[in-house]
Coordinates of C-alpha atoms and ligand atoms in Angstrom, one line a residue:
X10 CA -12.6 -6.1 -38.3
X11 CA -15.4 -5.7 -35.8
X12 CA -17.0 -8.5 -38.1
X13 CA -14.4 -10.6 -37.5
X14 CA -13.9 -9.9 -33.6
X15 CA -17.7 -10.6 -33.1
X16 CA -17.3 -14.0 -34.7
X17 CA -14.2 -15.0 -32.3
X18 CA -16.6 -13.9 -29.6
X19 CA -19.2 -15.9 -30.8
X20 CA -16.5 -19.0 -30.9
X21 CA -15.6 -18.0 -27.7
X22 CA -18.8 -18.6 -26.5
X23 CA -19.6 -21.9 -28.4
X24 CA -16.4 -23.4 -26.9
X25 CA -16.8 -22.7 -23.4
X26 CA -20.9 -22.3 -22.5
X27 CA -19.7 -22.2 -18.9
X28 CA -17.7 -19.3 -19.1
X29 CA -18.3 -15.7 -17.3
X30 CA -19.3 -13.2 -19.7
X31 CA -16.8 -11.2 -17.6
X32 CA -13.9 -13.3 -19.1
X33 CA -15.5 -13.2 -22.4
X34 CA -15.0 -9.5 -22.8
X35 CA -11.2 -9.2 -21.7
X36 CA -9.5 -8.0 -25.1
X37 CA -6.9 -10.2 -25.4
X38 CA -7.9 -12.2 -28.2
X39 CA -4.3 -12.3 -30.2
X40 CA -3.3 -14.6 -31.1
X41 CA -6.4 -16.4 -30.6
X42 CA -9.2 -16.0 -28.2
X43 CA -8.9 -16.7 -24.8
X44 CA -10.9 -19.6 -23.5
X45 CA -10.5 -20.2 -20.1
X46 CA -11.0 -23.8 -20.0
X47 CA -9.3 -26.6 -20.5
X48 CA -10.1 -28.7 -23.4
X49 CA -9.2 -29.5 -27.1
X50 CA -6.2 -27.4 -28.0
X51 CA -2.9 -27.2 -29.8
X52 CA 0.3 -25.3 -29.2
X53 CA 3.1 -24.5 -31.8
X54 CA 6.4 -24.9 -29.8
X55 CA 9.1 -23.5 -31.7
X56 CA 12.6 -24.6 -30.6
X57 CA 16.0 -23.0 -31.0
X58 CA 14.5 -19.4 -32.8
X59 CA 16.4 -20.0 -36.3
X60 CA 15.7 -16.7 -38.5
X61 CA 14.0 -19.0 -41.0
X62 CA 10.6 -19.5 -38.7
X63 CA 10.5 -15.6 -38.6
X64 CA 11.2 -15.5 -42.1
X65 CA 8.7 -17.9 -43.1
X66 CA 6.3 -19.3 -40.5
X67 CA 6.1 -15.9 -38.6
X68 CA 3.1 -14.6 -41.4
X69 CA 1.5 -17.8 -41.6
X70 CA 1.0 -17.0 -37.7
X71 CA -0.4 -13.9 -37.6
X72 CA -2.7 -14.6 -40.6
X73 CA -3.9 -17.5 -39.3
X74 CA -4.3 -15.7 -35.6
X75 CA -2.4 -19.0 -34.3
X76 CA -0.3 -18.6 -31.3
X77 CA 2.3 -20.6 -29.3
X78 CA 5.8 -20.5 -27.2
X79 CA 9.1 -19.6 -29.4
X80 CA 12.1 -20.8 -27.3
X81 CA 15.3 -19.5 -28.1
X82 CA 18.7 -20.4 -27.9
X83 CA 19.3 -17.5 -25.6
X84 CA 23.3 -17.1 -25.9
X85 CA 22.9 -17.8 -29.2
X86 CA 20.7 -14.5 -29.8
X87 CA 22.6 -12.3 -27.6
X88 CA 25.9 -13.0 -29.3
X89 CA 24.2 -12.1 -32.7
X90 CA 24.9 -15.2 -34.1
X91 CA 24.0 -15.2 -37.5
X92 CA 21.6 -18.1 -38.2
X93 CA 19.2 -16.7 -35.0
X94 CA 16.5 -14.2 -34.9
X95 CA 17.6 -10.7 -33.5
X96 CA 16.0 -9.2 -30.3
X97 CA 13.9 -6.9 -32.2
X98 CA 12.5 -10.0 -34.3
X99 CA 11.8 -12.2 -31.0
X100 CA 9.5 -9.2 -29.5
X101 CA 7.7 -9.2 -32.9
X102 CA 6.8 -12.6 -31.9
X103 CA 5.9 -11.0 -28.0
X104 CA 3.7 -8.4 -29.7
X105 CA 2.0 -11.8 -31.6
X106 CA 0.5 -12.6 -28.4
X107 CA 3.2 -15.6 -28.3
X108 CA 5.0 -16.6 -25.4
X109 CA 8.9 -16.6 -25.1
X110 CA 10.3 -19.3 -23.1
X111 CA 14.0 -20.4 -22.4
X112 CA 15.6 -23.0 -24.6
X113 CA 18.9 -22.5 -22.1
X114 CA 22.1 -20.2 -23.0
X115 CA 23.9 -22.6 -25.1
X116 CA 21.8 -25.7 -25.8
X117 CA 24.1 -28.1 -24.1
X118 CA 23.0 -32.3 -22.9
X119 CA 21.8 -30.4 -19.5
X120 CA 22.1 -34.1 -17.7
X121 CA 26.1 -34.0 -18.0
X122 CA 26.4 -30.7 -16.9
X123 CA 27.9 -29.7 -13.4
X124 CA 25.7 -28.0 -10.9
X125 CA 26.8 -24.9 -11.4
X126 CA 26.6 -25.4 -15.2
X127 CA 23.1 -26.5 -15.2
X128 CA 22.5 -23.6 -12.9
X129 CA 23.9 -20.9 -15.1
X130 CA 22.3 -22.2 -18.4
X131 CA 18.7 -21.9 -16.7
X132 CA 19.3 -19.3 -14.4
X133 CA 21.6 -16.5 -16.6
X134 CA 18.8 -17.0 -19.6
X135 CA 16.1 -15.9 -17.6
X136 CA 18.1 -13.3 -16.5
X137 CA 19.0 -11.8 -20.1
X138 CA 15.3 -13.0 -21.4
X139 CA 14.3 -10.6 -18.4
X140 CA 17.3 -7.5 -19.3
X141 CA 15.1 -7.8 -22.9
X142 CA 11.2 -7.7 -21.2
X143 CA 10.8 -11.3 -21.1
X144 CA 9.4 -13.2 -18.4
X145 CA 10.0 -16.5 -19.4
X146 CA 7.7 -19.0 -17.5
X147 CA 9.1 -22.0 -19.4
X148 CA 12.0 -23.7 -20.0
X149 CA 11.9 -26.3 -23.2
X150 CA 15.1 -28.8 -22.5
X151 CA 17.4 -28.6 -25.4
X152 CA 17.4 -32.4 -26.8
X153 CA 14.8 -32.8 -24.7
X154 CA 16.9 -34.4 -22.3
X155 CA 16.2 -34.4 -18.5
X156 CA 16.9 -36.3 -15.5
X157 CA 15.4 -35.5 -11.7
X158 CA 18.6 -33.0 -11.2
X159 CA 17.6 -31.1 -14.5
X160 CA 14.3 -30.9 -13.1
X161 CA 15.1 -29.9 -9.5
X162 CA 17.2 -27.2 -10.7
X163 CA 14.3 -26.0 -13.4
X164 CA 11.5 -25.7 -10.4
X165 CA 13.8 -23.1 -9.0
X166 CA 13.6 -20.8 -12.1
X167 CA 10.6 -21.8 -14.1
X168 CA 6.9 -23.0 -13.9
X169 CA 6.7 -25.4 -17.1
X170 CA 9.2 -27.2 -18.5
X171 CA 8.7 -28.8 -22.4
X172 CA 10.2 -32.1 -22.9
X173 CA 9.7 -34.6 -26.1
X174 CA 7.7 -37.5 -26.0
X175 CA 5.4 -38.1 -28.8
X176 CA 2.1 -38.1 -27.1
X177 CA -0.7 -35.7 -25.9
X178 CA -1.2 -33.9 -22.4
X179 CA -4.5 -34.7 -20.2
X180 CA -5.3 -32.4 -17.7
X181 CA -3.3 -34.4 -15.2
X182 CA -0.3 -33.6 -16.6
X183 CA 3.0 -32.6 -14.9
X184 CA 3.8 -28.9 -15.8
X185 CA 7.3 -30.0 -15.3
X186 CA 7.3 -32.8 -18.1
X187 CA 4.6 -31.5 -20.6
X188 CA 4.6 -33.6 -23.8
X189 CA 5.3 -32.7 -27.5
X190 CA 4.7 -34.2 -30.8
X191 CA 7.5 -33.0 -33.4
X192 CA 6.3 -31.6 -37.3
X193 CA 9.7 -33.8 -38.6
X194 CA 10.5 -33.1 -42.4
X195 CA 8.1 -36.3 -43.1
X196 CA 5.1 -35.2 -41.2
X197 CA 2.6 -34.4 -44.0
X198 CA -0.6 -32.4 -42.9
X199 CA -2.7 -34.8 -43.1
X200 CA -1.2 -36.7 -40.5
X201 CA -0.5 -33.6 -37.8
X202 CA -4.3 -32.7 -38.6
X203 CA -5.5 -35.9 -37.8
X204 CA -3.2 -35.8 -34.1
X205 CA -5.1 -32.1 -33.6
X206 CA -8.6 -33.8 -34.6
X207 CA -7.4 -36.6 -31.9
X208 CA -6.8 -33.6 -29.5
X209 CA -9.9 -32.1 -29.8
X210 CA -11.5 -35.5 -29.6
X211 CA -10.3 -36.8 -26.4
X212 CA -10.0 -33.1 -25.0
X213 CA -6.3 -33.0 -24.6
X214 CA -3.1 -30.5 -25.3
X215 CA -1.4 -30.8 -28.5
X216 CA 1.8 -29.3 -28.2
X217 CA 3.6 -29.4 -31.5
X218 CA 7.3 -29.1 -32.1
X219 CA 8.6 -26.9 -34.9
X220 CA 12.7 -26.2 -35.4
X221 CA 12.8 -24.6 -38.7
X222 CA 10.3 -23.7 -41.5
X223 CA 11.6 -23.5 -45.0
X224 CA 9.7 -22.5 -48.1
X225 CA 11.3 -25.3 -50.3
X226 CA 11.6 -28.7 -49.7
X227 CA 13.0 -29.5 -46.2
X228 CA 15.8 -31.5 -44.7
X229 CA 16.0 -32.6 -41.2
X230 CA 14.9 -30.4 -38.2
X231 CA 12.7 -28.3 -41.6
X232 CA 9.4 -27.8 -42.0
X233 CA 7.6 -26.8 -45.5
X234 CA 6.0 -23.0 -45.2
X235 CA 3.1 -24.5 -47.4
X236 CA 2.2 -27.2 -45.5
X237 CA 2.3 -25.5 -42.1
X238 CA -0.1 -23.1 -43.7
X239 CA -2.3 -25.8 -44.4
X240 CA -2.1 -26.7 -40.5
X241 CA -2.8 -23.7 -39.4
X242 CA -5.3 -23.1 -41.7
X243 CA -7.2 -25.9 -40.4
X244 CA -6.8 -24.7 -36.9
X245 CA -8.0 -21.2 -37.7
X246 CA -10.9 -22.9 -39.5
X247 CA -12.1 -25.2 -36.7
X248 CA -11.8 -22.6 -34.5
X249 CA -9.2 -24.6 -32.6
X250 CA -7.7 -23.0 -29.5
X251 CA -3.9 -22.2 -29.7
X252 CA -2.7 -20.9 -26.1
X253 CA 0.7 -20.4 -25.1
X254 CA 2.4 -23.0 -23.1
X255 CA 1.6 -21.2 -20.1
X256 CA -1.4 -19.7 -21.0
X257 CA -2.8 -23.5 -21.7
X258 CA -1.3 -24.2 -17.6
X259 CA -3.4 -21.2 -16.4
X260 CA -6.6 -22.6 -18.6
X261 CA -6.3 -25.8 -16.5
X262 CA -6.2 -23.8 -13.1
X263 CA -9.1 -21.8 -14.3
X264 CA -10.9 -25.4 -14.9
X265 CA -10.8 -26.5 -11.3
X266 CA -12.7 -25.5 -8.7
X267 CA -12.0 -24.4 -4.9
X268 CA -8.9 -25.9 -3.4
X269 CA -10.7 -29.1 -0.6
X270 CA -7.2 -28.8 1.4
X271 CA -6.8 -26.9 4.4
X272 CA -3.1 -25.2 5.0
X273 CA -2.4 -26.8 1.5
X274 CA 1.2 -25.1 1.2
X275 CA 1.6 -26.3 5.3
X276 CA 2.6 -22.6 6.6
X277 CA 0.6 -22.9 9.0
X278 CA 2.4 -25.0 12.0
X279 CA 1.6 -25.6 15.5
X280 CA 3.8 -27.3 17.8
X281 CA 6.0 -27.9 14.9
X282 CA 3.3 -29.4 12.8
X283 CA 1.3 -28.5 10.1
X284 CA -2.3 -27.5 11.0
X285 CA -5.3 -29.4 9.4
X286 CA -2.6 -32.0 8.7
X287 CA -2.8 -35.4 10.4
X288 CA 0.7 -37.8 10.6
X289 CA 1.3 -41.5 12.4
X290 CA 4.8 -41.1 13.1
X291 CA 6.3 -37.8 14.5
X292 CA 10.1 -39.0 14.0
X293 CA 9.7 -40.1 10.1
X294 CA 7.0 -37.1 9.1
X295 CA 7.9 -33.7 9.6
X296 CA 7.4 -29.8 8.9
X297 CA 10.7 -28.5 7.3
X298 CA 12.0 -24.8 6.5
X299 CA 12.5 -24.7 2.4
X300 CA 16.3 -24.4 2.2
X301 CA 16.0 -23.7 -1.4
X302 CA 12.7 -21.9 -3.1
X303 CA 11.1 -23.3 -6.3
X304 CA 8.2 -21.8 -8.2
X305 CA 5.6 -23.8 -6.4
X306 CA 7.4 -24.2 -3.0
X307 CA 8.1 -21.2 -0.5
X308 CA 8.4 -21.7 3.0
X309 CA 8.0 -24.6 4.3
X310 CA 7.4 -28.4 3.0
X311 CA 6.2 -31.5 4.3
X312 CA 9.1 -34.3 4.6
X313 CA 8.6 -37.6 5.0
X314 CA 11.2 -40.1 5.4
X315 CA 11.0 -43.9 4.9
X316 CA 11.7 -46.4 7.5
X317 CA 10.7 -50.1 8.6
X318 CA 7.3 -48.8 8.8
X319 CA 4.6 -47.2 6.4
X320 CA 5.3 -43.4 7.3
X321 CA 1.7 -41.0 6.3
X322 CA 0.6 -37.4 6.3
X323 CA -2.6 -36.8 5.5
X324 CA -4.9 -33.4 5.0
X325 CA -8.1 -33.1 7.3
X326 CA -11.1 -35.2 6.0
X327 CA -12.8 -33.4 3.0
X328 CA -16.0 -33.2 2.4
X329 CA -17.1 -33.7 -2.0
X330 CA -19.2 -31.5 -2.6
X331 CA -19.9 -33.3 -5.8
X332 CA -20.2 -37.1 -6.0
X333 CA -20.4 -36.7 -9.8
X334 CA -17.6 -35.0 -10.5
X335 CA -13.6 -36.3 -11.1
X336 CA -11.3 -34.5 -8.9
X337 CA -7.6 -33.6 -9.3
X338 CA -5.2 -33.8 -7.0
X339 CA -1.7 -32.6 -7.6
X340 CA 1.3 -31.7 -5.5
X341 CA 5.4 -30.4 -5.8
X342 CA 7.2 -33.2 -5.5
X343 CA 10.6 -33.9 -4.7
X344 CA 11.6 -37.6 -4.1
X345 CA 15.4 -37.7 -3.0
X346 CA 17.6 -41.2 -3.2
X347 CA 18.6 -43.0 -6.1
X348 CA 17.6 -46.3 -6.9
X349 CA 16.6 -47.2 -3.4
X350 CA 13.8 -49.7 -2.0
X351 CA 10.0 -48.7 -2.1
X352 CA 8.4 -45.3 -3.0
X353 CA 6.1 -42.7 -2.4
X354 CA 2.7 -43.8 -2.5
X355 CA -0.8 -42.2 -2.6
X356 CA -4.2 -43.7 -1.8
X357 CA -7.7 -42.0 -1.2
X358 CA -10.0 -43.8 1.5
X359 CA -13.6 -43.2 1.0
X360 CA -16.6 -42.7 3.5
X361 CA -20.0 -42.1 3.7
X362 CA -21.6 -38.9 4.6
X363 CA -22.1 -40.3 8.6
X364 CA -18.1 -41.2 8.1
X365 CA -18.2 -44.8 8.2
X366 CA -15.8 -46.4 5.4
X367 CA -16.2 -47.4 2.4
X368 CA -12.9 -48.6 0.3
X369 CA -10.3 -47.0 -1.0
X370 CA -8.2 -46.3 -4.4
X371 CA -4.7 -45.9 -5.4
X372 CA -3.7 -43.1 -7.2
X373 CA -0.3 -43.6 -8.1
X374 CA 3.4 -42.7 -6.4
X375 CA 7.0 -42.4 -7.5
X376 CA 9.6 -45.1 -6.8
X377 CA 12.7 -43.5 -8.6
X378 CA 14.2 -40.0 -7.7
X379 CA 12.0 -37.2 -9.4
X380 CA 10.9 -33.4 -9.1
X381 CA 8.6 -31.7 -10.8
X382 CA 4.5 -31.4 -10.2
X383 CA 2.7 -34.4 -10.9
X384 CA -1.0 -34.6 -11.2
X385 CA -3.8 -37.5 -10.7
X386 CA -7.4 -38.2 -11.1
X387 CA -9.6 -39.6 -9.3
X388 CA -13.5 -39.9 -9.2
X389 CA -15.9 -41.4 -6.0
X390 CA -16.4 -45.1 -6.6
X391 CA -20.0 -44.9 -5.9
X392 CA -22.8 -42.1 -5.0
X393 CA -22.5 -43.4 -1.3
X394 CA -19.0 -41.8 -0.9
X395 CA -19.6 -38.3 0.7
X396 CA -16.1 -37.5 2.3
X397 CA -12.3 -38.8 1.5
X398 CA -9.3 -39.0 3.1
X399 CA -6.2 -38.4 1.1
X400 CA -3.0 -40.1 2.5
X401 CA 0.4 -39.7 1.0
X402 CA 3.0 -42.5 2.4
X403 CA 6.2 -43.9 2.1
X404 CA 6.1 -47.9 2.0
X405 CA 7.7 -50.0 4.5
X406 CA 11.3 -50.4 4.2
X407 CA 11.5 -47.7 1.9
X408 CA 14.6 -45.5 1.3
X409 CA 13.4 -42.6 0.3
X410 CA 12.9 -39.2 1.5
X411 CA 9.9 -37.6 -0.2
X412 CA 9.6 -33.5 0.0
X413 CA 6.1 -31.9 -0.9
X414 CA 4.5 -28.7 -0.8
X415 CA 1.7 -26.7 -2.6
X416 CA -1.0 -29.5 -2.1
X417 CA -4.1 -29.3 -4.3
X418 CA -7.3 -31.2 -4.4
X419 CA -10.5 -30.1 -6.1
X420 CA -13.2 -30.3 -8.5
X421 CA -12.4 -30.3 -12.6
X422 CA -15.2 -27.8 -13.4
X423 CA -14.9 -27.8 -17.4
X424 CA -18.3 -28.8 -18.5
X425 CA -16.8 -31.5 -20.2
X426 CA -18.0 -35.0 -20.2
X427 CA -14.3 -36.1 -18.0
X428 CA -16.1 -39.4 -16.8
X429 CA -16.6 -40.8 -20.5
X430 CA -12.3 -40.6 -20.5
X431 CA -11.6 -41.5 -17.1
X432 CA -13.1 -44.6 -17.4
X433 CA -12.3 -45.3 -21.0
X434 CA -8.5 -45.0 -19.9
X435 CA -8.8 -47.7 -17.4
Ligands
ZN15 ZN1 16.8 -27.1 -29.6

């Protein structure tokens, strides 16, 4: 055993040459070690908890030391039903090192539920997952079915939320809409190694969705014992890291640096606006009390409301402190209206050290109602560029009100070569 702890801590230190030695030495290396960066990785995302994955995926787990997020059906559990794992056989996943997230009380289409439906499916499953020592920090959407209610509702209870998608997650990803691919009775090894190898490649999140795991040959929503093993093998092999949905969140906080924006969650008000914060239109954008708290939104929120006009808030000027790096800037966001004119838009301007301009880029915006934590990228045009302004606006004529709070700009301080992708995705 010591043998085998010295090696992780020798991958530990291969992966991640930038880490502290201080975070090298914490103990918690089950399932896997921690790496507190964001890079190449791969979670297994177990849906619904049938007594099958304990049965037969729970050993090819631990003996592979591979970790990941079981979300269980949480009504289903408590009434004992008897296709589900047991309490006792959920924490046995807990004591894995895995992470146990809600998949909702009764796996119902969340979008057609009522308010106070939706509300109890996500609110009374934390609640028992918390009566059994579970704090769930996630919420995978049964079906994964969502619309910008589902979501508003989630960022009241939980950090993450899980959702389908087929694709990989870049560091810019919404926590809110993380993307899976699903292990489907066809998926042969081969193929879900080569998306993992892809992963690690591009240095992206592989979250992989699992429903059951069967030791013979499996029907729909099944996944063969044997050939999981294979994929884990391959993961344990490679050294691969395999963090829990939100222990891969909190390896992307650890990879970025300081936070560039003053009075980013705007507590701070003066004359009833937000200090550090700059606004052209004192009607239209506006400090408001939080009338309902959400995981990354407290007290108060910035409000902007569209009107003939472009209507702004932007943070103080801020100063890069490195021209070479890419930056992420990432916000709560709440865009209320549906189907309405114009969006939410945001656009850095760029300046020189002495503050004369330069240009300007777009990052992005939302024109349909949404909720959740999105996430962009952006890196200086040119070495001239010494300070930005950030401005976050509503366009002209737009009918929209846009909500925001927990504002973050800063460095993404991985050691890894993010330029090569940035401009390779353009
Ligand atoms: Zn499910």
């Amino acid at each position: 055993m010591p043998m085998r702890f010295l090696l992780i801590l020798l991958a530990a230190a291969f992966f991640s040459p930038a880490a502290a030695p201080a975070q090298l030495t914490k103990p918690a290396f089950l399932p896997q070690f921690q790496l507190p960066a964001w890079g190449g990785m791969v979670t297994f995302s177990i849906d619904d908890a049938n007594k099958n994955v304990y049965e037969n995926g729970l050993s090819i787990f631990k003996k592979y030391r591979v970790g990941g997020t079981l979300a269980p059906i949480v009504g289903a559990v408590e009434n004992q039903e008897y296709w589900i794992m047991t309490w006792p056989q959920i924490k046995e996943f807990q004591r894995a090192g895995w992470e146990i997230a809600s998949h909702t009380m009764y796996h119902p289409h969340l979008t057609s539920l009522t308010d106070g439906e939706l509300e109890y499916e996500l609110g009374q499953s934390k609640k028992i997952l918390a009566k059994n020592g579970i704090d769930a920090k996630t919420l995978v959407f049964p079906y994964a079915q969502y619309d910008a209610r589902v979501l508003d509702y989630t960022t009241r209870y939980y950090e993450n939320s899980r959702i389908g998608g087929q694709a990989l997650n870049g560091i810019d990803l919404n926590r809110y809409t993380i993307l899976c691919k699903e292990l489907t009775s066809t998926t042969t090894p081969e193929e879900a190694i080569a998306w993992i190898e892809e992963a690690v490649q591009k240095k992206m999140w592989l979250v992989l969705m699992i429903h059951e795991i069967v030791a013979g040959t499996p029907g729909d929503y099944q996944y063969n014992a044997g050939d999981l093993e294979k994929i884990a093998a391959y993961v344990a092999a490679n050294r691969i890291p395999t963090p829990t949905i939100n222990q891969a969140l909190a390896w992307r906080q650890a990879s970025l640096g300081p936070n560039l924006i003053k009075n980013p969650r705007l507590e701070m008000t003066e004359g009833g606006w937000a200090r550090y914060w700059n606004r052209n239109n004192a009607a239209q954008v506006t400090v408001e009390p939080a009338t309902v708290r959400r995981a990354f939104s407290d007290g108060k929120r910035l409000k902007i409301t569209g009107s003939s006009q472009q209507n702004m808030a932007y943070p103080e000027m801020i100063k890069l402190p490195d021209k070479e790096s890419v930056y992420l800037f990432s916000f709560f966001a709440q865009v209320a209206t549906e189907g309405a004119n114009g969006g939410l838009e945001l656009c850095i301007d760029e300046f020189d050290a002495a503050g004369n301009w330069i240009g300007w880029q777009w990052l992005g915006g939302f024109w349909w109602h949404t909720c959740g934590s999105p996430a962009f990228l952006y890196q200086p045009s040119s070495g001239q560029v010494g300070q930005i302004m950030i401005y976050i606006f509503t366009d002209a004529y737009a009918d929209i009100t846009f909500s925001g709070d927990n504002f973050y700009f800063g460095a993404v301080n991985d050691g890894l070569d993010w330029k090569i992708r940035f401009f390779n995705r353009r």
